[in-house]
Amino acid sequence: MTPANQPTAIHQAPDDALVADSRERAVRALLCQPQLKRLWSAQLVGGVGDMLALLVLVVLVLQTAIAAGSFGGGYRGAALAVTAVFGARILATLLFGAVLLGPLTSLTSQDGPLDRRWTMIGADGLRAVLLVIAPLWIDWTPENALAILLVTAFVAGVAERLWTVCRESAAPALLPTPPPEGATVRPLPDHMDALRRLSLRTTFVALPLAGAALVVAALVNNLLGTGIDWFARHQAAFGSYVAAGLFAASLSVLTALELPGTRTPRARSPLEGLRRPRSGTATETGRTGAIPLLVLACAAVSGAVAATVAVAVLHAKDLGGGPVLFGLLVLVLTGGTVVGIRTAPKVLPALSRRRLLALAVAFTGVALLAAGLVPDVATVLLIVALAGIGAGIAANTGHTLLDQETEDQRRTRLTEHLHAVVRVSVALAALIAPLVAALIGPHRLESGKFVFAHGGAAFTLMLVGALLLPVAALVLAKADDRSGVPLRHDLRDALRGGDDPAQALAANGFFIALEGGDGAGKSTQATALAEWIRAKGHEVVVTREPGATPVGKRLRSILLDVSSAGLSHRAEALLYAADRAEHVDTVVRPALERGAVVISDRYIDSSVAYQGAGRDLSPTEIARISRWATDGLVPHLTVLLDVSPEAARERFTEAPDRLESEPAEFHERVRTGFLTLAAADPGRYLVVDAAQEPEAVTTVVRRRLDLMLPLSEAEVKAQEEARKAAEEEARRKAEEEAARKAEEERAEREREEMLARLRAEEEERKRRE
Ligand code: TYD
């Protein structure tokens, strides 16, 4: 392709995307090589088998230890047994991956006695056999079963190392450039990089796949257990056979593999690059000095994931589950991690990556804390999945940031360093976590109704989660690239995803916008309304756009001066928005905050109508610019004074300005623009026919404001006084009524007494006669 055909590509993708894309293509290109694809398939299948074998051995050892009461029995014994499996595996990796790497490499080298392909086949075969018989030991020799299973874990680990050493030294020979006969292959760095990526990715996905395989196998096992008693007693048996089957599958793929007999670079130790690369210059700690912290963060989250996997079997048991739950925990955690790694670049893209790293680490920590605290299985699975996602996001983000810390040439060594540190942290965490669970043991606290019963695994999860929090705090404190900007602020913005500010009414005061074409009579109405509202006791601020502020005045003269004819439409839109931003910030908002009523002659709608509908710009874009300029402030009421452009033109008294001089069609479009806006939100608009007499227009607006305008302090006081006066009057009336009634009663009583007296006198008189 000639350079002339290329500019589109340059415009389309920013550098990072291009690089990521080319890396992706390089990885895919590798898989087009049939032999390399075969080797990779074997790696994937064998890798899943290896991880499944490890999980199955953990279950088998746990069950054996519990049945035999090994390591002192009880919870501690079980946790120590789990520690022992991871210990055996790590010992094998360390011994044969690092200490004995030299001899191992020479054995499997071009001139060595061991053929690489046959060694891999042998390692697969051996592991297949080991796993076929693994579930049987407990029946054959119950007292030795634990030791034999631990040896099995060790030997499987050694076989894995042998396999990997052979693969690592064989794979470069399969890379695209055909090597000259007999010479050492020196593959292109790009290819090596792609190979490393592919291998790393395969390792990553092997764990969730193994978790899924364990879940399925354990379910089948349970099903078989309902009919066959042996399976009911050996919960991990079927899983063990699936692992054996995977090794057999890997083996059969390898039999068809053709490896050229070429010299290749030697295999690498898992510890290679552990020492921080020294470059002699200040780049030792990175461009910004953040390398140690970034490595720490990556190591911490990786260790946390490993620790969780390591205590998962114990935690599953504490939650009342078996191998199915164990498999599910591993699946959701490591599956979550893979999802996190893949989605990290798309997570809150507007947020600083360093802040995202700190947040992701903290999120993982809080999730693990919660996972240890919650006793409900479904909730734990959900939380553990979230912890996995957080860890994946943190790991990927940390890695990306680390890449930025140094130049291309040093990057490979730095990546190596990171991977070595992560491997060590994973190994240590897998070893220490079950040990800690054993040390803590189960605890039960009871106080009244509240019962707090947790196993050592739950406490370990909480501890791991708690340990991540200071790491997050450290990253935020020491490596923050946005210090001074509150995190809350950044986060809110990032969550909004760079969208417009949310539209909102002012909490205080009352904001009225008067809109309409030129000559609609806005200023007349503004004055009349202001007078009326002031009379109600409100503070009223009458203002206008453009030109209500000192800067606005200068902008106004640029905008309306006929000499600015030909001003680009976008520049025009931005100048109006600039005037508005200054206006809202220095005039409108402060007045509203004081509680004033603000009447603005023109606001956002003028821009949407004139620059959007009138010109050839998009009204939505114009509205968005203004929303940004005003930080989303919307009027409580927009009064649209609607009048036909011809009628309005007759009212012009002065020479028309730049916009007034626009042709009639322009003003027609502006009018429709205003009406469209009003139709979209009738609640906030009042459309008035502005061809009427100004007094009639004011009356219509006043009627609406009567319903909407909050009462002024004076009105509130007057109403309060009126209420008090009415109460007083009512009280007075009630008192009068009471007095009148009392008087009537008294008169009645007197009358009755008089009658009684008369009656008595009458009787007396009669008696005397
Ligand atoms: P205005 O102050 O109403 O003009 P006058 O004082 O001459 O009546 O508005 C000035 C001009 O600016 C008017 O023609 C409309 C135009 N305008 C826009 O095009 N976009 C805008 O955002 C605003 C506020 C005004």
mmCIF file of N, CA and C in Angstrom, residues 23 48 124 128 136 160 242 272 279 286 301-302 326 355 357 403 435 446 472 535 557 585 630 634 716 739:
data_model
loop_
_atom_site.group_PDB
_atom_site.id
_atom_site.type_symbol
_atom_site.label_atom_id
_atom_site.label_comp_id
_atom_site.label_asym_id
_atom_site.label_seq_id
_atom_site.Cartn_x
_atom_site.Cartn_y
_atom_site.Cartn_z
ATOM 1 N N ARG A 23 -0.943 -6.756 17.961
ATOM 2 C CA ARG A 23 -0.557 -7.865 18.842
ATOM 3 C C ARG A 23 -1.540 -9.013 18.708
ATOM 4 N N VAL A 48 -5.636 -27.643 31.200
ATOM 5 C CA VAL A 48 -6.896 -27.800 31.928
ATOM 6 C C VAL A 48 -6.810 -29.080 32.766
ATOM 7 N N ASP A 124 2.457 -36.796 29.863
ATOM 8 C CA ASP A 124 0.995 -36.900 29.799
ATOM 9 C C ASP A 124 0.536 -38.290 30.214
ATOM 10 N N ALA A 128 -1.846 -39.321 33.317
ATOM 11 C CA ALA A 128 -3.123 -40.014 33.087
ATOM 12 C C ALA A 128 -3.214 -41.231 34.008
ATOM 13 N N LEU A 136 -8.287 -44.636 44.022
ATOM 14 C CA LEU A 136 -8.340 -46.001 44.541
ATOM 15 C C LEU A 136 -7.506 -46.198 45.805
ATOM 16 N N GLU A 160 4.419 -31.812 34.915
ATOM 17 C CA GLU A 160 3.990 -30.545 34.296
ATOM 18 C C GLU A 160 5.213 -29.721 33.922
ATOM 19 N N VAL A 242 -11.803 -37.597 34.510
ATOM 20 C CA VAL A 242 -11.860 -36.563 33.468
ATOM 21 C C VAL A 242 -10.463 -35.980 33.261
ATOM 22 N N GLU A 272 12.735 -16.450 36.756
ATOM 23 C CA GLU A 272 13.570 -15.557 35.964
ATOM 24 C C GLU A 272 12.976 -14.151 35.952
ATOM 25 N N SER A 279 18.749 -0.698 35.053
ATOM 26 C CA SER A 279 19.075 -0.160 33.742
ATOM 27 C C SER A 279 20.171 0.864 33.846
ATOM 28 N N GLY A 286 10.956 3.476 37.166
ATOM 29 C CA GLY A 286 9.981 3.875 36.155
ATOM 30 C C GLY A 286 9.997 5.365 35.907
ATOM 31 N N VAL A 301 -3.109 -8.489 44.120
ATOM 32 C CA VAL A 301 -4.390 -9.057 43.666
ATOM 33 C C VAL A 301 -4.214 -10.497 43.188
ATOM 34 N N SER A 302 -3.080 -10.782 42.526
ATOM 35 C CA SER A 302 -2.859 -12.161 42.076
ATOM 36 C C SER A 302 -2.769 -13.082 43.284
ATOM 37 N N PHE A 326 -16.956 -26.358 45.464
ATOM 38 C CA PHE A 326 -15.535 -26.010 45.310
ATOM 39 C C PHE A 326 -15.263 -25.617 43.857
ATOM 40 N N ARG A 355 -6.274 5.631 39.254
ATOM 41 C CA ARG A 355 -7.386 5.620 40.206
ATOM 42 C C ARG A 355 -8.212 4.362 40.028
ATOM 43 N N LEU A 357 -7.061 1.522 39.086
ATOM 44 C CA LEU A 357 -6.288 0.439 39.712
ATOM 45 C C LEU A 357 -6.566 0.404 41.217
ATOM 46 N N ASP A 403 3.529 -0.854 31.617
ATOM 47 C CA ASP A 403 4.050 -0.710 30.259
ATOM 48 C C ASP A 403 4.424 0.732 29.951
ATOM 49 N N LEU A 435 -2.665 -22.456 55.435
ATOM 50 C CA LEU A 435 -1.949 -22.543 56.709
ATOM 51 C C LEU A 435 -2.575 -21.580 57.722
ATOM 52 N N GLU A 446 -21.501 -16.213 70.059
ATOM 53 C CA GLU A 446 -22.948 -16.147 70.206
ATOM 54 C C GLU A 446 -23.277 -15.048 71.197
ATOM 55 N N ALA A 472 -4.503 -0.667 48.194
ATOM 56 C CA ALA A 472 -5.268 0.297 47.388
ATOM 57 C C ALA A 472 -4.995 1.720 47.870
ATOM 58 N N ALA A 535 -43.403 43.653 42.944
ATOM 59 C CA ALA A 535 -44.502 44.130 43.794
ATOM 60 C C ALA A 535 -44.954 43.059 44.762
ATOM 61 N N SER A 557 -20.552 42.168 20.973
ATOM 62 C CA SER A 557 -20.211 43.075 19.877
ATOM 63 C C SER A 557 -19.600 42.291 18.715
ATOM 64 N N ASP A 585 -22.642 31.548 35.273
ATOM 65 C CA ASP A 585 -21.731 31.429 36.396
ATOM 66 C C ASP A 585 -21.687 32.674 37.268
ATOM 67 N N THR A 630 -23.681 25.469 30.791
ATOM 68 C CA THR A 630 -24.475 25.922 31.942
ATOM 69 C C THR A 630 -24.462 24.900 33.069
ATOM 70 N N VAL A 634 -31.513 24.391 34.002
ATOM 71 C CA VAL A 634 -32.684 24.643 33.150
ATOM 72 C C VAL A 634 -33.636 25.612 33.855
ATOM 73 N N VAL A 716 -45.578 35.615 52.323
ATOM 74 C CA VAL A 716 -45.708 34.622 53.382
ATOM 75 C C VAL A 716 -46.093 35.331 54.678
ATOM 76 N N ALA A 739 -70.404 34.017 76.087
ATOM 77 C CA ALA A 739 -70.922 34.968 77.078
ATOM 78 C C ALA A 739 -72.452 35.093 76.933
#
